[in-house]
Amino acid sequence: TEKTPSDELLNELGLSPMGGSAGDGGMREPSDIDVLIENSTCERFVLRCVENELPPNLIHCLRLLRVLELQHDHSVAAQRKQREVEGDEYQGEHIIVAGPVSTRAASKVSQLLCLLCSDSSVGEQLRPHLFGLLALSGASYPASGVHIASAASDVIRAFSANCLSASLVWFLHDRKMIVHMTDDIKELCAMTAIAPATASASNRCLYGPDAEGAGLWVVALRTVVYLVANSCHFQCVELLKDYDSAGGYHVLAYAIAHSGMRH
C-alpha cells in the first residue's frame, strides 16, 4: 500500500501503527521519539528541535492520532455490523472491542511537546498552529480516543504556563480562539445541537452525558480556563472578556450542575 505523507510523518518518529509503536503492547525497539526524550537535557536541545520544526510537526502528529482513533473506531463498528448481518455463530466468542490503538504514541508526543513548551522560544513557532492544537481539547472523540484529548490538554497547559506572550494573547483574541473553544465545549456538553457538517462523521463520538462520564467535559473546561487565567498575567484581559462574551461562565455552571460525582 502506498504511504501517505501522514504515514511517513508518523513512521519517521516511530509512531506508525504498522511499525508497532502507535499501538499498545508488544516488544519494541526504541523509536526516534524515545531517543529525543532521552536526550532532552542535552545542551541546545530545544534550539535544534525548533530549527527542524519539530514542535509544529508534533502537533500534526497529535491531530493524526485523533484521526487514527476515529478510523479505528469506525472500522471496528463496521466489522461488528458485518458479523451481525452474516449471523456469525462465533461472534460471542470473538467479540471485537474498539480499544485505543494510540495510547503510547499520544503519551510520547505529549511528553515531548510539554518538554519543548517549557521553553518560551517555542511559542512563536507554534503561532500558525495554535488553532489546530487548541481545537483538540474540545473536539469530538470516540470512547477509544479520550486519551488524545488529555494529551492535547497537557500540551496546551504547558504552552499556557511557559510560552504565552502579550503578542500571542492578542493573536488568540484576534482569531477568536477562546470563542471557538467555548462553542466546542457547548457542543460537547450537548448544550447546542451538533453541527450538521459533523453530525454524520461523528455519530460514534461521545457527547452529552457520555462525554461527561468519559471525562471529556472536565478536560475541555480545565484547558480553556487555564489558558484564559494565564493570559491575564500579561496585563491583558481580552481573553477573559472573550470567554465571558462566549458564555463561558454559563457553560462552566452547566457542567458543574450536570457532572457526576467522579468529575
CSV table of C-alpha atoms in Angstrom, one decimal, residues 4-24 31 33 56-74 98-113 132-133 136 139-152 155 205:
chain,number,residue,atom,x,y,z
A,4,THR,CA,0.6,8.9,2.6
A,5,PRO,CA,2.5,12.0,3.9
A,6,SER,CA,0.8,11.4,7.2
A,7,ASP,CA,2.0,7.8,7.4
A,8,GLU,CA,5.6,9.0,6.6
A,9,LEU,CA,5.5,11.6,9.4
A,10,LEU,CA,4.3,9.0,12.0
A,11,ASN,CA,6.8,6.5,10.7
A,12,GLU,CA,9.7,8.9,11.0
A,13,LEU,CA,9.0,9.3,14.7
A,14,GLY,CA,8.5,5.6,15.2
A,15,LEU,CA,4.8,6.1,15.8
A,16,SER,CA,3.3,4.2,12.9
A,17,PRO,CA,0.9,1.5,14.0
A,18,MET,CA,2.4,-0.7,11.2
A,19,GLY,CA,5.7,-0.4,13.0
A,20,GLY,CA,4.2,-1.4,16.3
A,21,SER,CA,4.8,1.9,18.2
A,22,ALA,CA,1.4,3.6,17.9
A,23,GLY,CA,-0.4,0.6,19.3
A,24,ASP,CA,-0.1,-0.8,22.8
A,31,SER,CA,11.8,4.9,18.5
A,33,ILE,CA,10.8,10.0,19.8
A,56,PRO,CA,4.6,22.0,14.9
A,57,ASN,CA,5.1,18.5,13.4
A,58,LEU,CA,4.3,17.0,16.8
A,59,ILE,CA,1.0,18.9,16.9
A,60,HIS,CA,0.4,17.5,13.5
A,61,CYS,CA,1.1,14.0,15.0
A,62,LEU,CA,-1.5,14.5,17.7
A,63,ARG,CA,-4.1,15.5,15.1
A,64,LEU,CA,-3.2,12.4,13.1
A,65,LEU,CA,-3.6,10.2,16.1
A,66,ARG,CA,-7.1,11.5,16.6
A,67,VAL,CA,-7.9,10.7,13.0
A,68,LEU,CA,-6.4,7.2,13.6
A,69,GLU,CA,-8.6,6.6,16.5
A,70,LEU,CA,-11.7,7.7,14.6
A,71,GLN,CA,-10.9,5.5,11.7
A,72,HIS,CA,-10.2,2.5,14.0
A,73,ASP,CA,-13.5,3.0,15.9
A,74,HIS,CA,-15.5,3.1,12.6
A,98,ALA,CA,-12.8,-0.8,19.8
A,99,GLY,CA,-9.9,-0.2,22.3
A,100,PRO,CA,-7.4,2.6,21.8
A,101,VAL,CA,-4.6,2.0,19.4
A,102,SER,CA,-2.5,5.1,20.1
A,103,THR,CA,-2.3,5.4,23.9
A,104,ARG,CA,1.5,5.0,24.0
A,105,ALA,CA,2.1,7.2,20.9
A,106,ALA,CA,-0.1,10.0,22.2
A,107,SER,CA,1.7,9.9,25.6
A,108,LYS,CA,5.1,10.1,23.9
A,109,VAL,CA,4.1,13.0,21.7
A,110,SER,CA,2.5,14.9,24.5
A,111,GLN,CA,5.6,14.3,26.8
A,112,LEU,CA,8.0,15.7,24.2
A,113,LEU,CA,5.8,18.6,23.3
A,132,GLY,CA,-5.2,23.1,15.4
A,133,LEU,CA,-3.8,22.5,18.8
A,136,LEU,CA,-8.1,19.2,20.1
A,139,ALA,CA,-13.0,18.1,19.8
A,140,SER,CA,-15.3,15.1,19.5
A,141,TYR,CA,-13.8,11.7,20.2
A,142,PRO,CA,-14.9,8.0,20.2
A,143,ALA,CA,-14.6,6.2,23.5
A,144,SER,CA,-11.2,4.9,22.4
A,145,GLY,CA,-9.8,8.3,21.7
A,146,VAL,CA,-10.3,10.1,25.1
A,147,HIS,CA,-6.6,9.9,25.8
A,148,ILE,CA,-5.9,12.2,22.8
A,149,ALA,CA,-7.9,15.0,24.4
A,150,SER,CA,-6.0,14.6,27.7
A,151,ALA,CA,-2.7,14.6,25.9
A,152,ALA,CA,-3.6,17.8,24.0
A,155,VAL,CA,0.4,20.4,25.9
A,205,CYS,CA,-18.3,10.2,19.1
